[in-house]
Tab-separated table of C-alpha atoms and ligand atoms in Angstrom:
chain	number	residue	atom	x	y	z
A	1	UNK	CA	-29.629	-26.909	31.110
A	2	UNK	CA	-32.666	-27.622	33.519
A	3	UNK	CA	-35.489	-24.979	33.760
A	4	UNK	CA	-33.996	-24.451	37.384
A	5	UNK	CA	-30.407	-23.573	36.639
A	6	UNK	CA	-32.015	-21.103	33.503
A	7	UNK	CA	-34.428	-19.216	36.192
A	8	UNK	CA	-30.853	-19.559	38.644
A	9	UNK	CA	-28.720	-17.585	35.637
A	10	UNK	CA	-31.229	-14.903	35.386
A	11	UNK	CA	-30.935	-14.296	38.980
A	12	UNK	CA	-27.455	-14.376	39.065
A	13	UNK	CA	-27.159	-11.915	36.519
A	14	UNK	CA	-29.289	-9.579	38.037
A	15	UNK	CA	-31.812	-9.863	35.258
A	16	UNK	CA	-35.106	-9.136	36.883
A	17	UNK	CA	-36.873	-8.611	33.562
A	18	UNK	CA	-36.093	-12.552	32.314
A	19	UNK	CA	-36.520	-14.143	35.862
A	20	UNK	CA	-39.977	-12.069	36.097
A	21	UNK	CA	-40.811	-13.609	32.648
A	22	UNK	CA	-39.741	-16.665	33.541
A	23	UNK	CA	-41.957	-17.220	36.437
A	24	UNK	CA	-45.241	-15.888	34.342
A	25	UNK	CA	-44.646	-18.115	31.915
A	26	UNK	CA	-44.729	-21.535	34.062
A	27	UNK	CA	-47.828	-19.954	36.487
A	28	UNK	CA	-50.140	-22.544	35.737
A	29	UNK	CA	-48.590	-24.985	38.160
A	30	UNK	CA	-47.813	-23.391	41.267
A	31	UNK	CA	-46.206	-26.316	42.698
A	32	UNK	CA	-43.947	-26.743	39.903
A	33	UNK	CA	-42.914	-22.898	40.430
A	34	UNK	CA	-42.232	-22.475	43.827
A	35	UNK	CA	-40.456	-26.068	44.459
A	36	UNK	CA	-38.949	-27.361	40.665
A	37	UNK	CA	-38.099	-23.813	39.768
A	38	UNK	CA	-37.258	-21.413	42.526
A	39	UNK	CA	-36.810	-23.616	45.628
A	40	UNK	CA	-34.260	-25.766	43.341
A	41	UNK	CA	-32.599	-22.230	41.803
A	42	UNK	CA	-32.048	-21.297	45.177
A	43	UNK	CA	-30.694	-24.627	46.153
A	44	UNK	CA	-28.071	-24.883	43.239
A	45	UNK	CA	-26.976	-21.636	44.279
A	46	UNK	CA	-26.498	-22.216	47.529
A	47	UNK	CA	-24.074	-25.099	45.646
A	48	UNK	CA	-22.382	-22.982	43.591
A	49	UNK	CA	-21.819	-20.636	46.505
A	50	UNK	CA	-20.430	-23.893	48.552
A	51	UNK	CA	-18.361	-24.329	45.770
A	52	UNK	CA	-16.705	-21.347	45.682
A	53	UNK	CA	-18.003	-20.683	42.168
A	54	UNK	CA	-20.050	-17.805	42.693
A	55	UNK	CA	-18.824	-15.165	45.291
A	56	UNK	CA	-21.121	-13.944	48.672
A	57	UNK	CA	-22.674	-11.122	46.061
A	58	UNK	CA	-23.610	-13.183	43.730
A	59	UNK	CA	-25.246	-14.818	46.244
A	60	UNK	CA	-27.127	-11.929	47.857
A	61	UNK	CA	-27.820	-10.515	44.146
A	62	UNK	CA	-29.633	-13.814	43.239
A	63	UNK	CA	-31.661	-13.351	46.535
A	64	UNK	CA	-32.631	-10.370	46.412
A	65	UNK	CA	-34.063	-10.580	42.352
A	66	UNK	CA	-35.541	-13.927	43.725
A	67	UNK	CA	-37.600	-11.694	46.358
A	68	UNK	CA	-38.257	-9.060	43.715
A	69	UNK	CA	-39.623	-11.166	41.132
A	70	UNK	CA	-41.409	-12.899	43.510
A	71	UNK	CA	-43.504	-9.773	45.144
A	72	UNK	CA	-44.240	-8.847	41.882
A	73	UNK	CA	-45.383	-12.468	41.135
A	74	UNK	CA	-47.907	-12.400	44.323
A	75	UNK	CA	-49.064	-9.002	43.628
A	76	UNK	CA	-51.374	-8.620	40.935
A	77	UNK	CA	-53.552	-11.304	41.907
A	78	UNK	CA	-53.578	-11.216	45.428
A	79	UNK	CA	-55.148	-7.646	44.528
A	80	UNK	CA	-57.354	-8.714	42.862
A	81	UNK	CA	-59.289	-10.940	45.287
A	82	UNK	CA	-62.831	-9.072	46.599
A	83	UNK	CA	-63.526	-11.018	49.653
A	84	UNK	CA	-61.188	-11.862	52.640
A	85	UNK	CA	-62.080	-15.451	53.309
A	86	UNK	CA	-62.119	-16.649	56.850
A	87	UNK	CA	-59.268	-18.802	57.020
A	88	UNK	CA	-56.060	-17.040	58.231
A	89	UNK	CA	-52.482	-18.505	59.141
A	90	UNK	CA	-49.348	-16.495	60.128
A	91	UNK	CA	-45.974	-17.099	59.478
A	92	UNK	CA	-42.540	-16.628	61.361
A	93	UNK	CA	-39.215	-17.620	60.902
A	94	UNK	CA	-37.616	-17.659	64.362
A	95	UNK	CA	-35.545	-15.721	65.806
A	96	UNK	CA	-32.181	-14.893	64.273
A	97	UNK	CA	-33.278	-16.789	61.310
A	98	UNK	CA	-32.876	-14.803	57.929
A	99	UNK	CA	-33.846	-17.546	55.432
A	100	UNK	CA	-37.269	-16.324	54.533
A	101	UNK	CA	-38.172	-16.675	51.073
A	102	UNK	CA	-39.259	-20.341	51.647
A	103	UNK	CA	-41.924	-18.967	53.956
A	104	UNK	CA	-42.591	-16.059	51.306
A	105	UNK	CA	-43.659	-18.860	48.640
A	106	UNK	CA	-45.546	-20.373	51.556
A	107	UNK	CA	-47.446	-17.087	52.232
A	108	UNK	CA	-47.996	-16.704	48.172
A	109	UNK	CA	-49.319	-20.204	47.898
A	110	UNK	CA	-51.338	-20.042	50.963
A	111	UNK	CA	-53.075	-16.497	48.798
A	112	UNK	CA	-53.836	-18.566	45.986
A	113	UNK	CA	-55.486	-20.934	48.236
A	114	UNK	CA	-57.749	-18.400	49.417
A	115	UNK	CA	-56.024	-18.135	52.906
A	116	UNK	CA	-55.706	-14.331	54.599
A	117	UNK	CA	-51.728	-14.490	55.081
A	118	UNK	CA	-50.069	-12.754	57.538
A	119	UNK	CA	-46.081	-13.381	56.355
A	120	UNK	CA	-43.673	-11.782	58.807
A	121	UNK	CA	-40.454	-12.255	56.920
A	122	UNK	CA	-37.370	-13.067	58.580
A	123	UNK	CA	-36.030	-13.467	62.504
A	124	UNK	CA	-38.823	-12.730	65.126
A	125	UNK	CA	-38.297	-12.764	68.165
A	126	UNK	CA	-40.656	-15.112	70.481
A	127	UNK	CA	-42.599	-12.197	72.392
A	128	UNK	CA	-43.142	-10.482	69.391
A	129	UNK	CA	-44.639	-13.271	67.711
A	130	UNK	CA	-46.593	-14.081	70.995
A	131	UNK	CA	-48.041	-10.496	71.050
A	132	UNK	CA	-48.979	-10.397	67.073
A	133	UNK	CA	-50.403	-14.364	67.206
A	134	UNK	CA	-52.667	-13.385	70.179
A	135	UNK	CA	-54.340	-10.182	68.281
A	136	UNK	CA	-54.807	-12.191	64.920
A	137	UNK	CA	-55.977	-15.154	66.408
A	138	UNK	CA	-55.019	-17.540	63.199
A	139	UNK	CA	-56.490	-20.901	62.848
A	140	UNK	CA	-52.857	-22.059	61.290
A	141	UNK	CA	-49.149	-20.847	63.088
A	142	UNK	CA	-45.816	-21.544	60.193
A	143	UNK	CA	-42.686	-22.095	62.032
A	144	UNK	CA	-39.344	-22.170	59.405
A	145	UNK	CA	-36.254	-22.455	60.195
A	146	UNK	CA	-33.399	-23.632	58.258
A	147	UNK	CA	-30.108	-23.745	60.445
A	148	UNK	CA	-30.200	-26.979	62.386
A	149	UNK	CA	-28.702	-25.447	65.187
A	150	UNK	CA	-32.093	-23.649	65.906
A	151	UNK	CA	-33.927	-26.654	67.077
A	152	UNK	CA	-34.265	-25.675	71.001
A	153	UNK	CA	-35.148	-21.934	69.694
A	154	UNK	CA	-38.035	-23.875	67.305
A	155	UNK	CA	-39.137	-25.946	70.688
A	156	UNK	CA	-39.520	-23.179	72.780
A	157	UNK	CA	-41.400	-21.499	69.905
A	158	UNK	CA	-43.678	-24.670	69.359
A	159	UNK	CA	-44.262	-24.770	73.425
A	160	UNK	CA	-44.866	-21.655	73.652
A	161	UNK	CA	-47.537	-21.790	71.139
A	162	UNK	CA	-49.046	-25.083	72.933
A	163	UNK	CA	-50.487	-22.872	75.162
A	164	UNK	CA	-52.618	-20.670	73.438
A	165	UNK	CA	-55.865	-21.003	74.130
A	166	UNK	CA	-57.864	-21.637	70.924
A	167	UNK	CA	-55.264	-24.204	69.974
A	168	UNK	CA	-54.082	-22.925	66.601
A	169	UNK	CA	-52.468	-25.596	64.298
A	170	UNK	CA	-48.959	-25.653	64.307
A	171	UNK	CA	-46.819	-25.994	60.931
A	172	UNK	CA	-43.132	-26.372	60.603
A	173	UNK	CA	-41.422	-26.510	57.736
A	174	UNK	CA	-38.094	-25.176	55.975
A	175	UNK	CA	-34.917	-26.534	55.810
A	176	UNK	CA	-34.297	-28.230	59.161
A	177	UNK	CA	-37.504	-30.088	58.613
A	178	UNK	CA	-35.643	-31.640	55.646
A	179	UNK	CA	-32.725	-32.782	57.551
A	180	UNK	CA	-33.554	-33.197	61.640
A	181	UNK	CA	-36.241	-36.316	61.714
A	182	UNK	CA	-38.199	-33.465	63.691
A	183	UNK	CA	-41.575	-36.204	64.929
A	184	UNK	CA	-38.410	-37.472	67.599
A	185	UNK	CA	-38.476	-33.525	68.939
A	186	UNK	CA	-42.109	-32.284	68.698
A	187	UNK	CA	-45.789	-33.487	69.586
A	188	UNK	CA	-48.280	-35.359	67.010
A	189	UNK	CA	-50.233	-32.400	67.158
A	190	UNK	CA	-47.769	-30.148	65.188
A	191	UNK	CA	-47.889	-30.717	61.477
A	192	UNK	CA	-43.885	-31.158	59.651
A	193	UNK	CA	-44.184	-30.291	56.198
A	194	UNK	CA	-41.111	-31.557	54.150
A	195	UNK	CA	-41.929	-29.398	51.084
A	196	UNK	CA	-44.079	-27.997	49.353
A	197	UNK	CA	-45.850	-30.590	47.951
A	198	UNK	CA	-46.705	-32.155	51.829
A	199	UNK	CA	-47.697	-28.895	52.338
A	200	UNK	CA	-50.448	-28.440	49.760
A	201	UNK	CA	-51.851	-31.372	50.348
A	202	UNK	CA	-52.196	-30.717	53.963
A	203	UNK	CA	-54.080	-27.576	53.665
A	204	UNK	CA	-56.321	-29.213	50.839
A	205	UNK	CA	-57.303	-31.351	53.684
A	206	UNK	CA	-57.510	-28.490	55.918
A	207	UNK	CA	-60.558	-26.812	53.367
A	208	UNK	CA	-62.392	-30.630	53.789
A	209	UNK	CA	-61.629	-30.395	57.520
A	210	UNK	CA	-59.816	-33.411	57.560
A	211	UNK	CA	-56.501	-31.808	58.321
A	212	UNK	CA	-57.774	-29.805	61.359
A	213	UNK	CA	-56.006	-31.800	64.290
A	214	UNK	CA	-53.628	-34.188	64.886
A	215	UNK	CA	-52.613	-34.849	60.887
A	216	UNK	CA	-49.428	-35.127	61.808
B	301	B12	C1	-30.383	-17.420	50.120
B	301	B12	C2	-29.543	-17.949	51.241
B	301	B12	C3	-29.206	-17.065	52.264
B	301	B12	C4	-29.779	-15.649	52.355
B	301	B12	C5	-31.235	-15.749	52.847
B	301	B12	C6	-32.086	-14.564	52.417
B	301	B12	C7	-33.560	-14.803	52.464
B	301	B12	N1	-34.280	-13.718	52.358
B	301	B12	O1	-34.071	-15.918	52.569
B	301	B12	C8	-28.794	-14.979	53.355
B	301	B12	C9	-27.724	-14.257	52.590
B	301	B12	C10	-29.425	-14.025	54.380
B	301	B12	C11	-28.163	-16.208	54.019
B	301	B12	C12	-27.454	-16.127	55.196
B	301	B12	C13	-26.774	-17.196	55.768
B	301	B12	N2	-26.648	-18.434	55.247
B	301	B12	CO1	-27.686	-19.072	53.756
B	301	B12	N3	-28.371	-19.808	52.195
B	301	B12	C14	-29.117	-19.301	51.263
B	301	B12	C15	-29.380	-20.378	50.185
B	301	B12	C16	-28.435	-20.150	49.008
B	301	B12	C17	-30.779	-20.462	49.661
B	301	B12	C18	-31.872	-20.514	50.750
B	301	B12	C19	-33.193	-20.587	50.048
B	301	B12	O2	-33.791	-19.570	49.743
B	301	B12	N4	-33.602	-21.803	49.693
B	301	B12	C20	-34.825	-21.997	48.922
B	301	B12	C21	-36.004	-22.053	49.871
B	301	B12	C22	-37.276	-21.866	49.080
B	301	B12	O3	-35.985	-23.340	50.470
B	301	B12	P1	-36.508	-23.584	51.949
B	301	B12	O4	-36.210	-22.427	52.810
B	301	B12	O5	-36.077	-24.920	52.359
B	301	B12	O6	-38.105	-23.582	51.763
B	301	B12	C23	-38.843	-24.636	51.175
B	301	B12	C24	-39.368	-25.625	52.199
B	301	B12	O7	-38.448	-25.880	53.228
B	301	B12	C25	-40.671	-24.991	52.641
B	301	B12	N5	-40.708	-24.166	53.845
B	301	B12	C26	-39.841	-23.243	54.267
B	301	B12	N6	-40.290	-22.649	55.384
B	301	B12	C27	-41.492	-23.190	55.665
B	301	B12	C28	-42.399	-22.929	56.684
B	301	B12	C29	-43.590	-23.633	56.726
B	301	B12	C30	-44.583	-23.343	57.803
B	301	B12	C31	-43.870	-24.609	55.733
B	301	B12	C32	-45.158	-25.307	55.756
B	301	B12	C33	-42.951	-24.885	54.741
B	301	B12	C34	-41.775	-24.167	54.684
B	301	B12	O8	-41.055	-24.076	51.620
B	301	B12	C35	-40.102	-24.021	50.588
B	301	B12	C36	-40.774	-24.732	49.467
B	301	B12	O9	-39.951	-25.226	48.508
B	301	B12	C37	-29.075	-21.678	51.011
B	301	B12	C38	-28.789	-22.910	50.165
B	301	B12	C39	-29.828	-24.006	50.433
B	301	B12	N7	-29.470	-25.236	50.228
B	301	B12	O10	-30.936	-23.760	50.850
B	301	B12	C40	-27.955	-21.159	51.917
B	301	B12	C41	-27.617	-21.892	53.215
B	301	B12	C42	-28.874	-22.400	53.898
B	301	B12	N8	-27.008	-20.831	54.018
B	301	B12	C43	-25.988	-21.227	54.698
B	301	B12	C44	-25.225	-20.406	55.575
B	301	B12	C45	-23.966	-21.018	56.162
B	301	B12	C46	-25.616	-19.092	55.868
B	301	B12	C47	-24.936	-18.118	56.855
B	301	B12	C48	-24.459	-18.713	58.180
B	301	B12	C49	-23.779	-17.462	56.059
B	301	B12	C50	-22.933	-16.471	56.852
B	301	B12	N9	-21.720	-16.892	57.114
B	301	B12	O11	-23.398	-15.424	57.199
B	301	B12	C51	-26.025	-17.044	57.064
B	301	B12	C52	-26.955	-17.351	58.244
B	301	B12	C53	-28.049	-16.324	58.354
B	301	B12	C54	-28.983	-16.557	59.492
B	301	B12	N10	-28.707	-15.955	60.648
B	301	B12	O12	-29.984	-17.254	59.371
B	301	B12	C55	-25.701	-22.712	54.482
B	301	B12	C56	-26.128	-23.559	55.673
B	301	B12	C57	-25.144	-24.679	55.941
B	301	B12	C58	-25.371	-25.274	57.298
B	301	B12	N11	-24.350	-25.278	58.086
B	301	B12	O13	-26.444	-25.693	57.658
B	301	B12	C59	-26.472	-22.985	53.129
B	301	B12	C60	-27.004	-24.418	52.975
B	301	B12	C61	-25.498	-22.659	51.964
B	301	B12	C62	-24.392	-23.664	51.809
B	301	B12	N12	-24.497	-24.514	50.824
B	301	B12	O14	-23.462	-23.703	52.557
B	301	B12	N13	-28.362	-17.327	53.298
């Protein structure tokens, strides 16, 4: 059995204890966590589900330990940071979209990367994230959506957000990005991050200021 299907049996048996120990004891590689372990868990679920060999509870039992174990995974040392840093980046899944614990390992590796986070879970709508983006003024905007039949939703977002005024850097990422060749849909200036690797990378370049514009 791969690590990925062990860490998917704990959270298919509702076993918050073993996933929780599970995840503490591969935290030295973050990467490896959030896309080997959980992203892939959540994947072979999401298989098994197809299948027909797990019912819709399993499914949503599997989620919801995933997002357990995960808040408690973020939470002790996110606490423990003194200063807030200067670098802040807000996240959004779009509107009616409810896949959001892509964006929630985003937001957690974003913390360990010394980012403020502002993670705002699943489905907002467009004003709303207008209105909160404009009072936070964030250097970095995340855009996720998984359901390919978003994509003119995600463009209105992304133009939208073309016209704020301090010209934020616009991220998208989650599972459309893995399956829509999204650079045909969307400007140079928005970055499409294709996992979590990509990602990382990116916003290593971001702390050298290489990544700040255009990086496509
Ligand atoms: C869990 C799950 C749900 C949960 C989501 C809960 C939650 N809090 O997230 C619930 C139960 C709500 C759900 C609902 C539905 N789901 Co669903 N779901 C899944 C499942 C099993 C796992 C999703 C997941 O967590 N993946 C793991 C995450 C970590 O991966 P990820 O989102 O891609 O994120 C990674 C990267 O993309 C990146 N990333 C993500 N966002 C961002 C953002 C930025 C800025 C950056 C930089 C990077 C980034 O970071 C992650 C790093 O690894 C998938 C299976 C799959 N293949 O994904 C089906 C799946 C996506 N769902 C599916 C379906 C059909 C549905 C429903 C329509 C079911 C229904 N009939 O109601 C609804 C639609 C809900 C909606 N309105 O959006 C289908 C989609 C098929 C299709 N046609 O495209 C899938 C593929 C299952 C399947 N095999 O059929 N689902």
């Amino acid at each position: 059995m791969q690590a990925y299907q062990t860490f998917a049996s704990y959270l298919l048996d509702g076993n918050e204890k073993a996933a929780y120990e599970f995840l503490l004891e591969n935290h030295n590689d973050s990467i490896y966590l959030y896309q080997d372990i959980v992203t892939n868990a959540m994947r072979y679920i999401g298989e098994l589900w197809q299948q027909n060999e797990i019912t819709v509870a399993d499914e949503h039992l599997a989620t919801s330990v995933c997002e357990f174990v995960l808040s408690q995974f973020f939470y002790l040392p996110s606490m423990k940071k003194k200063e807030l840093s200067q670098k802040k980046i807000m996240l959004y899944c779009i509107e009616d979209e409810q896949h959001a614990l892509g964006t929630k390992m985003i937001a957690g590796l974003c913390r360990e990367k010394d980012w403020q986070v502002r993670y705002h879970g699943a489905n907002l709508p467009l004003n709303a994230m207008m209105e909160s983006v404009e009072t936070w003024r964030p250097q970095v905007i995340g855009l996720s959506a998984a359901m390919t039949y978003r994509l003119p939703t995600l463009l209105e977002y992304i133009d939208k957000l073309s016209t704020l005024s301090w010209k934020p850097k616009i991220l998208i990422g989650g599972r459309i990005a893995t399956i829509i060749d999204l650079k045909k849909h969307v400007n140079t200036e928005c970055k499409i991050c294709h996992d979590m690797n990509d990602f990382s990378t990116w916003l290593d370049h971001w702390e050298s200021g290489v990544g700040v514009n255009g990086a496509g």
